[in-house]
Amino acid sequence: MKAGTMDIATSMKAVVSPPRDDDSTLEHYFPQHRESIRVLLIDDDGGDAAMIKTLMANSKQLDFSLVTCRSVEEGRNAIEQSEFDVALIDYWLGYETSIGFIHAFSQSQPVPCVLLTGLDTPEIRRIAFRAGVAAFLAKDGLSIQAIEGVTMAVLRRDIGLSRAV
């Protein structure tokens, strides 16, 4: 696995790790009175996008501010107009994968990308990690707990990396 990347198992472990006495606990990064987490969702399946929107609206742990796009082109326009904390991007967008877009996006934006997929294979993971994906979310059985866990893990990792620079 590429350094600085994580999969769902790793991210969930990061979420359930016992609190530490230093400032790296989740409460430090996600205080009770927090700003919205700005999420860019790119998914061409309206049903999947609606389900993710509903799950995020029902989050009791995080306050999500969601911008939904149905294509790479809409995603590019959204990126030019707004800033995001995390991007959730479907693997298949129309007749092509989102890997090229993710690679370009991760090179130009300091925003962690989470790949949404129903096809979770080792080959897809290898390709996606090389392109700059920070984590994966499987669409099968997607839950708010999985979305929250991955979001907190990639943001926590991103904050840690920016502190180190």
PDB file of C-alpha atoms in Angstrom:
ATOM      1  CA  MET A   1       0.000   0.000   0.000  1.00  0.00           C
ATOM      2  CA  LYS A   2       1.292   3.466  -0.916  1.00  0.00           C
ATOM      3  CA  ALA A   3       2.575   5.513   2.018  1.00  0.00           C
ATOM      4  CA  GLY A   4      -0.007   7.951   3.315  1.00  0.00           C
ATOM      5  CA  THR A   5      -3.019   5.955   2.087  1.00  0.00           C
ATOM      6  CA  MET A   6      -5.507   3.824   3.946  1.00  0.00           C
ATOM      7  CA  ASP A   7      -8.305   1.427   3.250  1.00  0.00           C
ATOM      8  CA  ILE A   8     -11.616   1.105   5.076  1.00  0.00           C
ATOM      9  CA  ALA A   9     -10.220  -1.370   7.622  1.00  0.00           C
ATOM     10  CA  THR A  10      -7.364   0.968   8.504  1.00  0.00           C
ATOM     11  CA  SER A  11      -9.624   3.995   8.656  1.00  0.00           C
ATOM     12  CA  MET A  12     -12.128   2.281  10.935  1.00  0.00           C
ATOM     13  CA  LYS A  13      -9.260   1.243  13.228  1.00  0.00           C
ATOM     14  CA  ALA A  14      -8.191   4.889  13.418  1.00  0.00           C
ATOM     15  CA  VAL A  15     -11.701   5.890  14.465  1.00  0.00           C
ATOM     16  CA  VAL A  16     -12.064   3.343  17.244  1.00  0.00           C
ATOM     17  CA  SER A  17      -8.562   3.721  18.672  1.00  0.00           C
ATOM     18  CA  PRO A  18      -8.632   4.718  22.353  1.00  0.00           C
ATOM     19  CA  PRO A  19      -8.212   8.443  23.044  1.00  0.00           C
ATOM     20  CA  ARG A  20      -4.735   9.665  23.857  1.00  0.00           C
ATOM     21  CA  ASP A  21      -3.683  12.475  26.176  1.00  0.00           C
ATOM     22  CA  ASP A  22      -2.054  14.510  23.396  1.00  0.00           C
ATOM     23  CA  ASP A  23      -3.814  16.804  20.928  1.00  0.00           C
ATOM     24  CA  SER A  24      -4.311  14.104  18.282  1.00  0.00           C
ATOM     25  CA  THR A  25      -7.686  12.901  19.594  1.00  0.00           C
ATOM     26  CA  LEU A  26     -10.753  13.241  17.399  1.00  0.00           C
ATOM     27  CA  GLU A  27     -12.189  15.820  19.785  1.00  0.00           C
ATOM     28  CA  HIS A  28      -9.252  18.081  18.948  1.00  0.00           C
ATOM     29  CA  TYR A  29      -9.960  17.847  15.221  1.00  0.00           C
ATOM     30  CA  PHE A  30     -13.741  17.683  15.450  1.00  0.00           C
ATOM     31  CA  PRO A  31     -14.939  19.783  18.421  1.00  0.00           C
ATOM     32  CA  GLN A  32     -18.607  19.920  19.453  1.00  0.00           C
ATOM     33  CA  HIS A  33     -19.119  23.345  17.849  1.00  0.00           C
ATOM     34  CA  ARG A  34     -17.505  22.780  14.509  1.00  0.00           C
ATOM     35  CA  GLU A  35     -17.787  24.095  11.003  1.00  0.00           C
ATOM     36  CA  SER A  36     -19.392  22.002   8.313  1.00  0.00           C
ATOM     37  CA  ILE A  37     -17.231  19.476   6.537  1.00  0.00           C
ATOM     38  CA  ARG A  38     -17.413  20.521   2.901  1.00  0.00           C
ATOM     39  CA  VAL A  39     -17.881  17.410   0.775  1.00  0.00           C
ATOM     40  CA  LEU A  40     -17.736  17.127  -3.001  1.00  0.00           C
ATOM     41  CA  LEU A  41     -19.653  14.058  -4.199  1.00  0.00           C
ATOM     42  CA  ILE A  42     -19.225  13.026  -7.824  1.00  0.00           C
ATOM     43  CA  ASP A  43     -21.555  10.155  -8.741  1.00  0.00           C
ATOM     44  CA  ASP A  44     -23.539   9.738 -11.946  1.00  0.00           C
ATOM     45  CA  ASP A  45     -26.068   7.435 -10.274  1.00  0.00           C
ATOM     46  CA  GLY A  46     -28.843   9.640  -8.887  1.00  0.00           C
ATOM     47  CA  GLY A  47     -30.045   6.895  -6.552  1.00  0.00           C
ATOM     48  CA  ASP A  48     -26.626   6.414  -4.968  1.00  0.00           C
ATOM     49  CA  ALA A  49     -26.140  10.184  -4.646  1.00  0.00           C
ATOM     50  CA  ALA A  50     -29.560  10.552  -2.986  1.00  0.00           C
ATOM     51  CA  MET A  51     -28.764   7.729  -0.555  1.00  0.00           C
ATOM     52  CA  ILE A  52     -25.426   9.331   0.412  1.00  0.00           C
ATOM     53  CA  LYS A  53     -27.112  12.723   0.824  1.00  0.00           C
ATOM     54  CA  THR A  54     -29.744  11.172   3.118  1.00  0.00           C
ATOM     55  CA  LEU A  55     -27.119   9.338   5.167  1.00  0.00           C
ATOM     56  CA  MET A  56     -25.076  12.518   5.622  1.00  0.00           C
ATOM     57  CA  ALA A  57     -28.155  14.537   6.574  1.00  0.00           C
ATOM     58  CA  ASN A  58     -28.818  12.025   9.355  1.00  0.00           C
ATOM     59  CA  SER A  59     -25.283  12.129  10.759  1.00  0.00           C
ATOM     60  CA  LYS A  60     -25.237  12.738  14.497  1.00  0.00           C
ATOM     61  CA  GLN A  61     -21.447  12.956  14.648  1.00  0.00           C
ATOM     62  CA  LEU A  62     -20.483  15.309  11.788  1.00  0.00           C
ATOM     63  CA  ASP A  63     -22.043  18.302  10.063  1.00  0.00           C
ATOM     64  CA  PHE A  64     -21.732  17.680   6.322  1.00  0.00           C
ATOM     65  CA  SER A  65     -22.154  20.376   3.683  1.00  0.00           C
ATOM     66  CA  LEU A  66     -22.606  18.424   0.440  1.00  0.00           C
ATOM     67  CA  VAL A  67     -22.205  19.503  -3.183  1.00  0.00           C
ATOM     68  CA  THR A  68     -23.333  16.784  -5.596  1.00  0.00           C
ATOM     69  CA  CYS A  69     -22.123  16.491  -9.190  1.00  0.00           C
ATOM     70  CA  ARG A  70     -23.091  13.894 -11.789  1.00  0.00           C
ATOM     71  CA  SER A  71     -19.991  14.117 -14.010  1.00  0.00           C
ATOM     72  CA  VAL A  72     -16.293  14.918 -14.022  1.00  0.00           C
ATOM     73  CA  GLU A  73     -17.070  18.165 -15.854  1.00  0.00           C
ATOM     74  CA  GLU A  74     -19.552  19.247 -13.154  1.00  0.00           C
ATOM     75  CA  GLY A  75     -16.943  18.279 -10.554  1.00  0.00           C
ATOM     76  CA  ARG A  76     -14.313  20.459 -12.225  1.00  0.00           C
ATOM     77  CA  ASN A  77     -16.740  23.400 -12.240  1.00  0.00           C
ATOM     78  CA  ALA A  78     -17.546  22.872  -8.549  1.00  0.00           C
ATOM     79  CA  ILE A  79     -13.829  22.802  -7.675  1.00  0.00           C
ATOM     80  CA  GLU A  80     -13.303  26.111  -9.478  1.00  0.00           C
ATOM     81  CA  GLN A  81     -16.171  27.731  -7.548  1.00  0.00           C
ATOM     82  CA  SER A  82     -15.749  26.277  -4.042  1.00  0.00           C
ATOM     83  CA  GLU A  83     -13.286  24.745  -1.619  1.00  0.00           C
ATOM     84  CA  PHE A  84     -13.801  21.265  -0.228  1.00  0.00           C
ATOM     85  CA  ASP A  85     -12.457  19.314   2.743  1.00  0.00           C
ATOM     86  CA  VAL A  86     -12.970  15.869   1.192  1.00  0.00           C
ATOM     87  CA  ALA A  87     -14.126  14.441  -2.140  1.00  0.00           C
ATOM     88  CA  LEU A  88     -16.177  11.257  -2.538  1.00  0.00           C
ATOM     89  CA  ILE A  89     -15.832  10.088  -6.134  1.00  0.00           C
ATOM     90  CA  ASP A  90     -17.520   7.112  -7.788  1.00  0.00           C
ATOM     91  CA  TYR A  91     -15.207   4.719  -9.623  1.00  0.00           C
ATOM     92  CA  TRP A  92     -17.418   4.459 -12.725  1.00  0.00           C
ATOM     93  CA  LEU A  93     -18.622   7.750 -14.167  1.00  0.00           C
ATOM     94  CA  GLY A  94     -20.478   7.038 -17.377  1.00  0.00           C
ATOM     95  CA  TYR A  95     -18.409   4.789 -19.615  1.00  0.00           C
ATOM     96  CA  GLU A  96     -15.042   5.493 -18.028  1.00  0.00           C
ATOM     97  CA  THR A  97     -13.405   5.335 -14.638  1.00  0.00           C
ATOM     98  CA  SER A  98     -12.708   8.371 -12.494  1.00  0.00           C
ATOM     99  CA  ILE A  99      -9.033   7.431 -12.020  1.00  0.00           C
ATOM    100  CA  GLY A 100      -7.654  10.027 -14.466  1.00  0.00           C
ATOM    101  CA  PHE A 101      -9.724  12.766 -12.843  1.00  0.00           C
ATOM    102  CA  ILE A 102      -8.660  11.674  -9.353  1.00  0.00           C
ATOM    103  CA  HIS A 103      -4.997  11.712 -10.375  1.00  0.00           C
ATOM    104  CA  ALA A 104      -5.264  15.252 -11.799  1.00  0.00           C
ATOM    105  CA  PHE A 105      -7.396  16.406  -8.847  1.00  0.00           C
ATOM    106  CA  SER A 106      -5.008  15.020  -6.220  1.00  0.00           C
ATOM    107  CA  GLN A 107      -2.054  16.696  -7.971  1.00  0.00           C
ATOM    108  CA  SER A 108      -3.738  20.118  -8.011  1.00  0.00           C
ATOM    109  CA  GLN A 109      -5.849  20.151  -4.821  1.00  0.00           C
ATOM    110  CA  PRO A 110      -4.878  19.390  -1.216  1.00  0.00           C
ATOM    111  CA  VAL A 111      -8.162  17.516  -0.729  1.00  0.00           C
ATOM    112  CA  PRO A 112      -8.308  13.834   0.223  1.00  0.00           C
ATOM    113  CA  CYS A 113     -10.235  11.709  -2.298  1.00  0.00           C
ATOM    114  CA  VAL A 114     -12.328   8.748  -1.192  1.00  0.00           C
ATOM    115  CA  LEU A 115     -13.238   6.278  -3.933  1.00  0.00           C
ATOM    116  CA  LEU A 116     -16.809   4.973  -3.921  1.00  0.00           C
ATOM    117  CA  THR A 117     -17.077   1.596  -5.583  1.00  0.00           C
ATOM    118  CA  GLY A 118     -19.126  -1.525  -5.918  1.00  0.00           C
ATOM    119  CA  LEU A 119     -16.072  -3.246  -7.451  1.00  0.00           C
ATOM    120  CA  ASP A 120     -13.581  -3.574  -4.620  1.00  0.00           C
ATOM    121  CA  THR A 121     -10.740  -5.639  -6.091  1.00  0.00           C
ATOM    122  CA  PRO A 122      -7.009  -5.585  -5.323  1.00  0.00           C
ATOM    123  CA  GLU A 123      -6.280  -4.329  -8.862  1.00  0.00           C
ATOM    124  CA  ILE A 124      -8.711  -1.400  -8.535  1.00  0.00           C
ATOM    125  CA  ARG A 125      -7.199  -0.552  -5.143  1.00  0.00           C
ATOM    126  CA  ARG A 126      -3.658  -0.572  -6.573  1.00  0.00           C
ATOM    127  CA  ILE A 127      -4.631   1.661  -9.488  1.00  0.00           C
ATOM    128  CA  ALA A 128      -6.615   4.001  -7.245  1.00  0.00           C
ATOM    129  CA  PHE A 129      -3.895   4.334  -4.599  1.00  0.00           C
ATOM    130  CA  ARG A 130      -1.369   5.182  -7.323  1.00  0.00           C
ATOM    131  CA  ALA A 131      -3.765   7.870  -8.575  1.00  0.00           C
ATOM    132  CA  GLY A 132      -3.935   9.477  -5.122  1.00  0.00           C
ATOM    133  CA  VAL A 133      -6.985   7.949  -3.446  1.00  0.00           C
ATOM    134  CA  ALA A 134      -6.813   8.280   0.350  1.00  0.00           C
ATOM    135  CA  ALA A 135      -9.475   5.674   1.199  1.00  0.00           C
ATOM    136  CA  PHE A 136     -12.257   3.472  -0.144  1.00  0.00           C
ATOM    137  CA  LEU A 137     -15.963   3.204   0.600  1.00  0.00           C
ATOM    138  CA  ALA A 138     -17.837   0.170  -0.682  1.00  0.00           C
ATOM    139  CA  LYS A 139     -21.295   1.052  -1.963  1.00  0.00           C
ATOM    140  CA  ASP A 140     -22.684  -2.309  -0.872  1.00  0.00           C
ATOM    141  CA  GLY A 141     -24.075  -1.836   2.618  1.00  0.00           C
ATOM    142  CA  LEU A 142     -22.919   1.785   2.839  1.00  0.00           C
ATOM    143  CA  SER A 143     -23.747   3.316   6.228  1.00  0.00           C
ATOM    144  CA  ILE A 144     -23.364   6.672   7.929  1.00  0.00           C
ATOM    145  CA  GLN A 145     -20.906   5.049  10.338  1.00  0.00           C
ATOM    146  CA  ALA A 146     -18.655   4.063   7.413  1.00  0.00           C
ATOM    147  CA  ILE A 147     -18.928   7.540   5.850  1.00  0.00           C
ATOM    148  CA  GLU A 148     -18.180   9.259   9.175  1.00  0.00           C
ATOM    149  CA  GLY A 149     -15.314   6.902   9.974  1.00  0.00           C
ATOM    150  CA  VAL A 150     -13.569   7.312   6.636  1.00  0.00           C
ATOM    151  CA  THR A 151     -14.172  11.077   6.613  1.00  0.00           C
ATOM    152  CA  MET A 152     -12.692  11.533  10.091  1.00  0.00           C
ATOM    153  CA  ALA A 153      -9.762   9.264   9.292  1.00  0.00           C
ATOM    154  CA  VAL A 154      -8.773  10.992   6.044  1.00  0.00           C
ATOM    155  CA  LEU A 155      -9.223  14.470   7.529  1.00  0.00           C
ATOM    156  CA  ARG A 156      -7.273  13.523  10.635  1.00  0.00           C
ATOM    157  CA  ARG A 157      -4.505  12.132   8.418  1.00  0.00           C
ATOM    158  CA  ASP A 158      -4.604  15.231   6.207  1.00  0.00           C
ATOM    159  CA  ILE A 159      -4.327  17.554   9.227  1.00  0.00           C
ATOM    160  CA  GLY A 160      -1.404  15.513  10.543  1.00  0.00           C
ATOM    161  CA  LEU A 161       0.392  15.688   7.200  1.00  0.00           C
ATOM    162  CA  SER A 162      -0.132  19.447   6.894  1.00  0.00           C
ATOM    163  CA  ARG A 163       1.289  19.937  10.405  1.00  0.00           C
ATOM    164  CA  ALA A 164       4.378  17.956   9.454  1.00  0.00           C
ATOM    165  CA  VAL A 165       5.098  20.154   6.425  1.00  0.00           C
TER     166      VAL A 165
END
